[in-house]
mmCIF file of C-alpha atoms in Angstrom:
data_model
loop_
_atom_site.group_PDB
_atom_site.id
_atom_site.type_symbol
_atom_site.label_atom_id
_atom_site.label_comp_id
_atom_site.label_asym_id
_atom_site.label_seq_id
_atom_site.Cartn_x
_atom_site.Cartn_y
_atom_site.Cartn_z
ATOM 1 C CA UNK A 8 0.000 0.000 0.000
ATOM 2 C CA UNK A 9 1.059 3.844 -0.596
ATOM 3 C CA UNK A 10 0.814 4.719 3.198
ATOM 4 C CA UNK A 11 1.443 8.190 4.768
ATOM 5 C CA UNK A 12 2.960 9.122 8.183
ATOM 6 C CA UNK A 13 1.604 11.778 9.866
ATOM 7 C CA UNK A 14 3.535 13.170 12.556
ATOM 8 C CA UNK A 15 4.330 16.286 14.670
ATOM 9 C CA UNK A 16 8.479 16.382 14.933
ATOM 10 C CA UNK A 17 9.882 18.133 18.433
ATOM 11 C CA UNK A 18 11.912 21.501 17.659
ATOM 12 C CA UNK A 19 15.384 20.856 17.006
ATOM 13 C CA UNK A 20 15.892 23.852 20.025
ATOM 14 C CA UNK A 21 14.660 22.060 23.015
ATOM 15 C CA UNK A 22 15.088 25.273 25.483
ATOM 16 C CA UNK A 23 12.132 27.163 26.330
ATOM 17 C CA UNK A 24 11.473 30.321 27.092
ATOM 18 C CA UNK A 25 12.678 31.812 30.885
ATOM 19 C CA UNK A 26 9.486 30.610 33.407
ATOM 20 C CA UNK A 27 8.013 28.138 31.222
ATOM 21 C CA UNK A 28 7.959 24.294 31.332
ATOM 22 C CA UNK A 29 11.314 22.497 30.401
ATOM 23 C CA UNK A 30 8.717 19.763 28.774
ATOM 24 C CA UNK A 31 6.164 21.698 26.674
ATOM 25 C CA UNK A 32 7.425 19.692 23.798
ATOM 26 C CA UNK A 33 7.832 16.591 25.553
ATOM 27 C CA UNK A 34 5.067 14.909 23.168
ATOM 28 C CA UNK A 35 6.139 15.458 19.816
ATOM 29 C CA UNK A 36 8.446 12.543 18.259
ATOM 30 C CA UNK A 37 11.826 13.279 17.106
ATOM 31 C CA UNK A 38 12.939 12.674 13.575
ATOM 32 C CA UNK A 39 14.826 9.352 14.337
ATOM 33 C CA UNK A 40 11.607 7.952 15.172
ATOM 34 C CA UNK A 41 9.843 8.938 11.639
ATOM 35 C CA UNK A 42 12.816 7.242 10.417
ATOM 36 C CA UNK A 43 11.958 4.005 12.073
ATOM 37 C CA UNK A 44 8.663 3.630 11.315
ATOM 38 C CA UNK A 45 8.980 4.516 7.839
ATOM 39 C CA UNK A 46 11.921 2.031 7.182
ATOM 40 C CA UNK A 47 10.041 -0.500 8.910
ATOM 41 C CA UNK A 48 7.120 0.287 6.737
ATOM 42 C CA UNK A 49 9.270 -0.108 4.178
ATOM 43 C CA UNK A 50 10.337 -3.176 4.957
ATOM 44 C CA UNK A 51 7.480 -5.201 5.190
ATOM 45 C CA UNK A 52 6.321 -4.158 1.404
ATOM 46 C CA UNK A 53 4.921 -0.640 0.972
ATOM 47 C CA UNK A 54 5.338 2.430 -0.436
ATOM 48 C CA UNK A 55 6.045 5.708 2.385
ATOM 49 C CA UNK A 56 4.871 9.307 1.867
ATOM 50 C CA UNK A 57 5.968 11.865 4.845
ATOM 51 C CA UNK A 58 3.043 14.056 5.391
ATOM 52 C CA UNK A 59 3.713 15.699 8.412
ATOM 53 C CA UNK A 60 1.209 17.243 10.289
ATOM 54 C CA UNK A 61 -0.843 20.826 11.176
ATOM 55 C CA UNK A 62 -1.106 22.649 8.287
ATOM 56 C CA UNK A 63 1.146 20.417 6.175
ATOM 57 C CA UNK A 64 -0.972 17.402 6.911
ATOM 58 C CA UNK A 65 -4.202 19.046 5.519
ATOM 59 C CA UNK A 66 -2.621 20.129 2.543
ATOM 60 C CA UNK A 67 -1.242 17.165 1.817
ATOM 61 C CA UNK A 68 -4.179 15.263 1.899
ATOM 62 C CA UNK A 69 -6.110 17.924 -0.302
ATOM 63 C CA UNK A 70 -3.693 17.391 -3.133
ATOM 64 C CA UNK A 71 -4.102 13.790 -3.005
ATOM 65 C CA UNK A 72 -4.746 11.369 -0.688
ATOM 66 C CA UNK A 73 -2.922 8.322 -0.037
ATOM 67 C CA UNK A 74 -4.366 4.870 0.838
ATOM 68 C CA UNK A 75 -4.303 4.667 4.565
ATOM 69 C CA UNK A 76 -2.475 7.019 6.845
ATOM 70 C CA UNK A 77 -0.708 5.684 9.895
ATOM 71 C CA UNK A 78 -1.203 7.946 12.583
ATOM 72 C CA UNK A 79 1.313 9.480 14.834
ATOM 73 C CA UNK A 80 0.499 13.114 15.211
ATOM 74 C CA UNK A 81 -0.144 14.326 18.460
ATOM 75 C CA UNK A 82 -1.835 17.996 17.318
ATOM 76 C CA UNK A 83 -1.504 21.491 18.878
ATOM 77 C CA UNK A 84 -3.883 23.861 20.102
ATOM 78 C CA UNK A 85 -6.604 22.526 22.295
ATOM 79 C CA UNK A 86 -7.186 19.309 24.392
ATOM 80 C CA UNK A 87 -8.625 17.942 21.185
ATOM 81 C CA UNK A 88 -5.399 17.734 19.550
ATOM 82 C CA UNK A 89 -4.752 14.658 18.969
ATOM 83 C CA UNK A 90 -8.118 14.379 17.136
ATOM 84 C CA UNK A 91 -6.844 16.650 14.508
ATOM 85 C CA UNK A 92 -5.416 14.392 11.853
ATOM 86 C CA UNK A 93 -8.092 11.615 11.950
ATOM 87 C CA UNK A 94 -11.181 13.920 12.038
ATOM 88 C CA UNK A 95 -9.387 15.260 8.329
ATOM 89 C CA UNK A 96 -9.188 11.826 7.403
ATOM 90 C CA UNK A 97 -12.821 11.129 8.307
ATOM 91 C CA UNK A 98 -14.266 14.728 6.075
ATOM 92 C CA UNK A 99 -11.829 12.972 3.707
ATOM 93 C CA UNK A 100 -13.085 9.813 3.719
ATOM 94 C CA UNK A 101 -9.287 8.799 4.013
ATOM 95 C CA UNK A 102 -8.612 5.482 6.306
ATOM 96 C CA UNK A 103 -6.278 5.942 9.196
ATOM 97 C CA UNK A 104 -4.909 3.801 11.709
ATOM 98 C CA UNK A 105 -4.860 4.178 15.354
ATOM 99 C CA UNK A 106 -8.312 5.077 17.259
ATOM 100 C CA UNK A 107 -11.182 7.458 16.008
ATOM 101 C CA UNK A 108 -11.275 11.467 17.395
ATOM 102 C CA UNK A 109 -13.793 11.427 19.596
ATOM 103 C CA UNK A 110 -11.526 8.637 22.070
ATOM 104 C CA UNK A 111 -7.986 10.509 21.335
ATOM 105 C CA UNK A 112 -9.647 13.723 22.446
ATOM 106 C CA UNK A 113 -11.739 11.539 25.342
ATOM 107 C CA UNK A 114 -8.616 9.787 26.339
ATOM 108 C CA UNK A 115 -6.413 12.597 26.578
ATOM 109 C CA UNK A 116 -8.596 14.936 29.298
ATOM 110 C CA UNK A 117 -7.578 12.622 31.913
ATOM 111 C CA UNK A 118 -10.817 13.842 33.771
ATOM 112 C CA UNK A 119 -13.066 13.021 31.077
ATOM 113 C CA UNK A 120 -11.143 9.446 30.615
ATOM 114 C CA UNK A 121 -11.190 8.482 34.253
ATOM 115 C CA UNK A 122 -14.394 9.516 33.987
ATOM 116 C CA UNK A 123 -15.724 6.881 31.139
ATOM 117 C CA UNK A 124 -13.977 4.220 32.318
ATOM 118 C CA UNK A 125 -15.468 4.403 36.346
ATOM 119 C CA UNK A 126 -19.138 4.052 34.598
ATOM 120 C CA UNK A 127 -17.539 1.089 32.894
ATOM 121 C CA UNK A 128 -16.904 -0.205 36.583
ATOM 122 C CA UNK A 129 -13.160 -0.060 35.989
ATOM 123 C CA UNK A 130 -11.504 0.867 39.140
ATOM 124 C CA UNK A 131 -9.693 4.384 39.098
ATOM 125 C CA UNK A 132 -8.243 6.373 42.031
ATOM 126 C CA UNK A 133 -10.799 9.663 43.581
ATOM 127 C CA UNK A 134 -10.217 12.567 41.692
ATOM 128 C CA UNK A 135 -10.710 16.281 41.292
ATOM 129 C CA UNK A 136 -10.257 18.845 38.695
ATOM 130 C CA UNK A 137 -8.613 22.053 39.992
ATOM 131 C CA UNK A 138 -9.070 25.329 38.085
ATOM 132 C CA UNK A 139 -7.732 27.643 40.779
ATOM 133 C CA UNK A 140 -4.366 26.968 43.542
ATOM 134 C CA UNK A 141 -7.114 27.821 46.857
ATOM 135 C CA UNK A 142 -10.072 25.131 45.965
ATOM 136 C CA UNK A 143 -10.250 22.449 48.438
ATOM 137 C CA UNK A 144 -10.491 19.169 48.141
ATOM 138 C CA UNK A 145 -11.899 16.026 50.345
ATOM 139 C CA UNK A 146 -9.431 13.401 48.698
ATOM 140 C CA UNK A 147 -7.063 11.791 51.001
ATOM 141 C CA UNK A 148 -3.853 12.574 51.070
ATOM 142 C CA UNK A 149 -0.859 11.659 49.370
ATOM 143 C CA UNK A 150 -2.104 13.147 46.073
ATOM 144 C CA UNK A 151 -0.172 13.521 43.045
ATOM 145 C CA UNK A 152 -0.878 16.196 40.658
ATOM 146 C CA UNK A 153 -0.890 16.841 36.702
ATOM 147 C CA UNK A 154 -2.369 18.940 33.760
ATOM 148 C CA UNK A 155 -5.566 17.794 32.989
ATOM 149 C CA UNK A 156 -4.729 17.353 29.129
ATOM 150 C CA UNK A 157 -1.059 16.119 28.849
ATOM 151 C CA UNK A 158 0.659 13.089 27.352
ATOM 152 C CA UNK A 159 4.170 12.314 27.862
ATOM 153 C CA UNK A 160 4.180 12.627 31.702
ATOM 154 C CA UNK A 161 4.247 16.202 31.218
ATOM 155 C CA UNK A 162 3.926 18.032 34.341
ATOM 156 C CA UNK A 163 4.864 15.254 36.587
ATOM 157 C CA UNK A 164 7.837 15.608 38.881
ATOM 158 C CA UNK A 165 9.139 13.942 41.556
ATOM 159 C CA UNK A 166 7.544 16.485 43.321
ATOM 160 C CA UNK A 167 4.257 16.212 42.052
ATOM 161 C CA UNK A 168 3.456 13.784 44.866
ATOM 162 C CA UNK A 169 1.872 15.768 47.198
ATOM 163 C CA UNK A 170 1.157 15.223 51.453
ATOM 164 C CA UNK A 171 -0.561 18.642 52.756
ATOM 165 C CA UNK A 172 -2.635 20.920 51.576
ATOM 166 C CA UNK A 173 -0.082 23.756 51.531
ATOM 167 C CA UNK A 174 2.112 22.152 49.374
ATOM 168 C CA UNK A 175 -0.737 21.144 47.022
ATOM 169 C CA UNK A 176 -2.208 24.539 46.546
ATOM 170 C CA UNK A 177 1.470 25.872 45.378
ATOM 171 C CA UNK A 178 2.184 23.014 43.139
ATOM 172 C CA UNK A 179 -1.486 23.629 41.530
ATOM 173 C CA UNK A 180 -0.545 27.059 41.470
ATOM 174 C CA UNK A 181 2.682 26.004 38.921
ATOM 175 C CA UNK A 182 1.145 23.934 36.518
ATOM 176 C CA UNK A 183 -1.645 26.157 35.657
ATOM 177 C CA UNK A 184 0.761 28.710 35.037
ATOM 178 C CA UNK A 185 2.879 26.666 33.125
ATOM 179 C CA UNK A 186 0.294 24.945 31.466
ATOM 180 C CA UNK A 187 -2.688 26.915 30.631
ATOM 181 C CA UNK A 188 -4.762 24.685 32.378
ATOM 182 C CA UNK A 189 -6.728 23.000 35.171
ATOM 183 C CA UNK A 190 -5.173 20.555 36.697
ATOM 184 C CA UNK A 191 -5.946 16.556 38.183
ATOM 185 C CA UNK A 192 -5.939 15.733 41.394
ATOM 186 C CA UNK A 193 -5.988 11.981 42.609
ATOM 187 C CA UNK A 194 -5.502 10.115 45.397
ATOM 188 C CA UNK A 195 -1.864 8.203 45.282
ATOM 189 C CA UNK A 196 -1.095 5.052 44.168
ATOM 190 C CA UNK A 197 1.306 3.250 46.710
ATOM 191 C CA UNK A 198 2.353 0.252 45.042
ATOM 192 C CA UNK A 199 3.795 -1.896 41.711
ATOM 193 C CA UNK A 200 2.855 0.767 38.372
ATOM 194 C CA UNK A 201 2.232 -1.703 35.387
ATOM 195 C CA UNK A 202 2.004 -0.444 31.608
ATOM 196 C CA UNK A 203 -0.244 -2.748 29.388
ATOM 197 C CA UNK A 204 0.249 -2.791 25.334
ATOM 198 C CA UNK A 205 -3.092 -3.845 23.801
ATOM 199 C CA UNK A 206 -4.035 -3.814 20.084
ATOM 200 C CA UNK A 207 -7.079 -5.033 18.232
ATOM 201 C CA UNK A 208 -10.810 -2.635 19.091
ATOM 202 C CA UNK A 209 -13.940 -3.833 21.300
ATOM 203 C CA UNK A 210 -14.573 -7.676 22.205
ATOM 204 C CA UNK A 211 -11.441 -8.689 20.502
ATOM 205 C CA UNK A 212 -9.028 -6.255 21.909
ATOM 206 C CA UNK A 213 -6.470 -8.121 23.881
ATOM 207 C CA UNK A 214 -3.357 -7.405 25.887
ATOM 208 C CA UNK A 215 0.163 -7.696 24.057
ATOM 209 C CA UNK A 216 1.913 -7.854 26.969
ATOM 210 C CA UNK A 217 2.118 -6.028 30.719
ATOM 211 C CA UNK A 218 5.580 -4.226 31.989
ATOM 212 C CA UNK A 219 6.602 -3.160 35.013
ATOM 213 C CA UNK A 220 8.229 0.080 36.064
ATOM 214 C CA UNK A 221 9.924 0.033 38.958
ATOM 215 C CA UNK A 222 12.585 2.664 40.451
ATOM 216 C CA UNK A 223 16.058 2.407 40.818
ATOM 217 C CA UNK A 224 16.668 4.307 44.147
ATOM 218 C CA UNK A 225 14.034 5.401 46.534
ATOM 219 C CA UNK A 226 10.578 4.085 47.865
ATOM 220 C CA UNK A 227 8.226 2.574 45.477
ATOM 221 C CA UNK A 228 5.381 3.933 48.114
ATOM 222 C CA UNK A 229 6.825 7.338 47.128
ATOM 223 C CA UNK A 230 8.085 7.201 42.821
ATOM 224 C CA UNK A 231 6.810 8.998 40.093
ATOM 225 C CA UNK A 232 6.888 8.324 36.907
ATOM 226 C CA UNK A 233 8.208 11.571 35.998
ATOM 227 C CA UNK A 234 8.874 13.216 32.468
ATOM 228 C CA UNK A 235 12.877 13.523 34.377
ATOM 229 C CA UNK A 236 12.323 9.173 34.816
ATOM 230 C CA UNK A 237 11.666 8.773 31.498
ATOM 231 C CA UNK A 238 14.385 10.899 30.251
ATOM 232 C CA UNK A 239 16.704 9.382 31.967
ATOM 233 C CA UNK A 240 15.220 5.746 31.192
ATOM 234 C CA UNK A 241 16.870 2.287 32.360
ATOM 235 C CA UNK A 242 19.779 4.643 33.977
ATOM 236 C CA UNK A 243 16.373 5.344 36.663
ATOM 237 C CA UNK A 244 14.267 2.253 36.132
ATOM 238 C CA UNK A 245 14.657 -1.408 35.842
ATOM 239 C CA UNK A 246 11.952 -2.369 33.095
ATOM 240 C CA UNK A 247 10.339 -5.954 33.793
ATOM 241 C CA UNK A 248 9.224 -7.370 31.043
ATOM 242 C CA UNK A 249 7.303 -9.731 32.367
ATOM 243 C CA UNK A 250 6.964 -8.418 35.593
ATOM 244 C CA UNK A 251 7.945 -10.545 38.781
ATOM 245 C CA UNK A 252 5.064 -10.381 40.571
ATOM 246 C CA UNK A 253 2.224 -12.531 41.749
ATOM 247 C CA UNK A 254 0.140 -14.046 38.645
ATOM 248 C CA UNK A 255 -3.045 -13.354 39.750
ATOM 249 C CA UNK A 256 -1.807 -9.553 40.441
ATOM 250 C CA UNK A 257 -0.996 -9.494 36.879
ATOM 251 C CA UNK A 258 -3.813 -11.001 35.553
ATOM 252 C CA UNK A 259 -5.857 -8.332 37.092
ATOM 253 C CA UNK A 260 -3.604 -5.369 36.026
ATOM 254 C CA UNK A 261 -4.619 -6.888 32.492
ATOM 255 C CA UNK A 262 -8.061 -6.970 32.896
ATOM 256 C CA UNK A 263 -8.345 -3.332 34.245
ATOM 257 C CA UNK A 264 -6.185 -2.419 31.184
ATOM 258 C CA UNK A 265 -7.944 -3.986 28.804
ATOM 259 C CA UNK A 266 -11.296 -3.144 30.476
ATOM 260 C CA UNK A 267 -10.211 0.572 30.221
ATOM 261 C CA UNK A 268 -8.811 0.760 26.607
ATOM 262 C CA UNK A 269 -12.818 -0.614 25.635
ATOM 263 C CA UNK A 270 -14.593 1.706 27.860
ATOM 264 C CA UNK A 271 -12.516 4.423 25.867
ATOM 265 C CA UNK A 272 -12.785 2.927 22.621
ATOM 266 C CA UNK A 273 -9.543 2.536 21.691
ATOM 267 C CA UNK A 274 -8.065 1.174 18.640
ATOM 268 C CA UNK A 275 -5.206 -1.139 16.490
ATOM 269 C CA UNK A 276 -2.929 -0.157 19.456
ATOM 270 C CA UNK A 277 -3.174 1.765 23.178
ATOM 271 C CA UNK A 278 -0.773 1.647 25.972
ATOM 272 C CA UNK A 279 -2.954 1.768 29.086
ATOM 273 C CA UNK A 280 -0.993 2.650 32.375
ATOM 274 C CA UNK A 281 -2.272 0.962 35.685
ATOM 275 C CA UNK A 282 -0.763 1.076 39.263
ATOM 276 C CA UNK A 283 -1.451 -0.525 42.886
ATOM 277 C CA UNK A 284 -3.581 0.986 45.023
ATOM 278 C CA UNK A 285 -3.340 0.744 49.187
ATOM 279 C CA UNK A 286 -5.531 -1.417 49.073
ATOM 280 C CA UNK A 287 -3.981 -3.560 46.817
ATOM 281 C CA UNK A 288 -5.781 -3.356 43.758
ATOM 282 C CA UNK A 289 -4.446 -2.517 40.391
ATOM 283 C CA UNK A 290 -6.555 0.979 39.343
ATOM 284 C CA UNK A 291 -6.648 2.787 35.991
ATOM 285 C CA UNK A 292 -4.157 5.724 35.725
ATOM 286 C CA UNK A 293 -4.474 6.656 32.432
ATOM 287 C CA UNK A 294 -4.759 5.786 28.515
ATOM 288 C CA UNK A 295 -2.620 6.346 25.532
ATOM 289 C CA UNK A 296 -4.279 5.874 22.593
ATOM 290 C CA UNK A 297 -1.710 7.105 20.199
ATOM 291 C CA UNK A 298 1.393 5.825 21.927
ATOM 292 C CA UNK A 299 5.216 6.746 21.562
ATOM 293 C CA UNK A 300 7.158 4.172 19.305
ATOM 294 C CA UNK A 301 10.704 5.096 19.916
ATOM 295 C CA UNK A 302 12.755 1.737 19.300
ATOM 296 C CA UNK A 303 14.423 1.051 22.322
ATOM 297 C CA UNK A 304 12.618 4.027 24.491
ATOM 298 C CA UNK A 305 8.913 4.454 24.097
ATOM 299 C CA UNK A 306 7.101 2.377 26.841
ATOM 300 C CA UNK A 307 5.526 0.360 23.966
ATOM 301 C CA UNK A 308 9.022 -0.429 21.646
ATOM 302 C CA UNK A 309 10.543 -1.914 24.897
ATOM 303 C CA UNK A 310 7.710 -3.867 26.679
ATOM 304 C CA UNK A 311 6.974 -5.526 22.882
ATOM 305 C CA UNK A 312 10.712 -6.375 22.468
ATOM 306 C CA UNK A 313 10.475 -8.622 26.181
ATOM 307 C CA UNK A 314 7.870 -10.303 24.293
ATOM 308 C CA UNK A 315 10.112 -11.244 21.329
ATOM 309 C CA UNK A 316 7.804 -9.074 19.417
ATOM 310 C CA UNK A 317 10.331 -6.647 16.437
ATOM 311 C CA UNK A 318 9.825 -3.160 15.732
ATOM 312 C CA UNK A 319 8.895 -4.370 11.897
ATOM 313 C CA UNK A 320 6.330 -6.701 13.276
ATOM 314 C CA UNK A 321 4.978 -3.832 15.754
ATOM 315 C CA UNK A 322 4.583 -1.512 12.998
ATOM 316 C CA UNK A 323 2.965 -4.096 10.932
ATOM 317 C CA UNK A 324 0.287 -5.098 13.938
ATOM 318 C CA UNK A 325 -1.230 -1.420 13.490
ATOM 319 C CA UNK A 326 -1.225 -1.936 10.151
ATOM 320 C CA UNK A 327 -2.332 -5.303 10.058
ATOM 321 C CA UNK A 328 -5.369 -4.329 12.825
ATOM 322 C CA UNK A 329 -6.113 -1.267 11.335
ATOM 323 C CA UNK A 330 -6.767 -3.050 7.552
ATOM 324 C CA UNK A 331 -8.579 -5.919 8.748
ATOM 325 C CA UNK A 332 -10.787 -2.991 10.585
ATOM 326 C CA UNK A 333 -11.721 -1.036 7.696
ATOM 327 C CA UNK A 334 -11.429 -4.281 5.467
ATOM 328 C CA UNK A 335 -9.027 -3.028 3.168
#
């Protein structure tokens, strides 16, 4: 097939201006990824067009479409970014892989997801939205605290774990200065944080595989899976792929995960993120339906590759879902 990457690329200048966020671009793939995915698409038989995204995208697709795009912009703008390249696609009439608008925009407002997938009976930890540093809350504390509508554990610091109400109200009082935004408020998850890769849409999604996070120095009770962690990768975290914990522990992370990427509607491939509560029960975090596919970095790449599962054949599961989907 002639298929067509769309993609937002990170500025080759990563500094930011004096007072804002060191990770306002923290989203947006950088050009060795394109790379990857189109020579792996390349690979396995078909034909590559670099469309880009934005403005670029649009145009692209005006002057002539191409037979299915795979989908890894994440958008700019609004909360509803992400929703920007496949709702063109859709006016278009243009197929697309990955999931439809109406869940990237759902499953990015972490509010809204959580919010979907509690009706669905999936458990999630209390929450609150914050729009202003003084409201109160009646959630128990610790808390932890992040934009509303941000991928890429963008906002999260080690920091971001939170233990009185002081300390809350000035951390609230950051992000929605540096992010334009109101910000989540949960109640802390203590124990093992899981990551669940899951492809296929509805009845017959299923679970690729489940990793484990878990921190090189400190408390578990206390880590954060901060935009710094990631960064820094395995030099912070060991990644267990599969984890070494009890089976029927893991069995459950899985069926929260899997329960959660339904509820939102998710598509061809999600990562869903899933952590230990005090109680000891594995509780929905949040989704990614558009995840990162770094080789050898995005959360995805590496928990596939424990599974014995290439970046070619990876690549060619979103395809593969996303054709048999739309039956072409």
């Amino acid at each position: 097939m002639e298929i067509g990457l769309a993609y937002d690329l990170a500025p080759e200048a990563t500094a930011t201006a004096p007072g804002t966020p060191d990770d306002l671009h923290e989203e947006y793939d950088c050009a060795a990824t394109i790379d990857a995915v189109a020579d792996a698409l390349r690979r396995l038989g078909h034909d590559v067009r670099r469309l880009g995204g934005g403005r670029a995208f649009l145009e692209a697709m005006l002057d002539g479409a191409c037979e299915l795009v795979f989908n890894m912009a994440e958008g700019a703008g609004s909360r509803s970014r992400e929703a920007h390249v496949p709702a063109v696609c859709e006016m278009l009439a243009i197929p697309y892989t990955h999931s439809d608008p109406l869940t990237l925009a759902a499953a990015l407002d972490k509010a809204v997801a959580k919010t979907l997938v509690a009706a669905a009976g999936i458990p999630t930890p209390a929450f609150a939205v914050l729009e202003r540093p003084g409201e109160e809350v009646t959630l128990r504390f610790p808390l932890i605290a992040k934009p509303v509508a941000e991928g890429s554990s963008m906002g999260l610091r080690a920091s971001s774990r939170i233990t009185d109400a002081p300390s809350l109200r000035a951390h609230v009082a950051r992000l929605i200065e540096g992010y334009a935004q109101p910000v989540l408020v949960e109640e802390f998850c203590p124990g093992p944080e899981f990551t669940v890769a899951i492809t296929g849409m509805g009845a017959d999604a299923t679970a690729l595989g489940i990793m484990e996070i878990v921190p090189r120095a400190g408390q578990l009770a206390e880590f954060v899976y901060s935009a710094q962690v990631k960064r820094a990768s395995a030099a912070a975290v060991h990644y267990r792929v599969p984890p070494e914990r009890p089976e029927p522990l893991l069995r459950r992370a899985v069926e929260v995960a899997v329960g959660a990427y339904r509820a939102l509607g998710c598509r061809d491939l999600a990562r869903v993120d899933v952590r230990v509560d005090a109680t000891g029960e594995p509780s929905f975090l949040e989704g990614n339906a558009l995840p990162g596919l770094r080789p050898g970095w995005g959360d995805v790449t590496i928990l596939a590759a424990g599974y014995g599962v290439s970046f070619d054949d990876l690549v060619g599961g979103v395809v593969g879902a996303a054709r048999a989907r739309l039956g072409i």
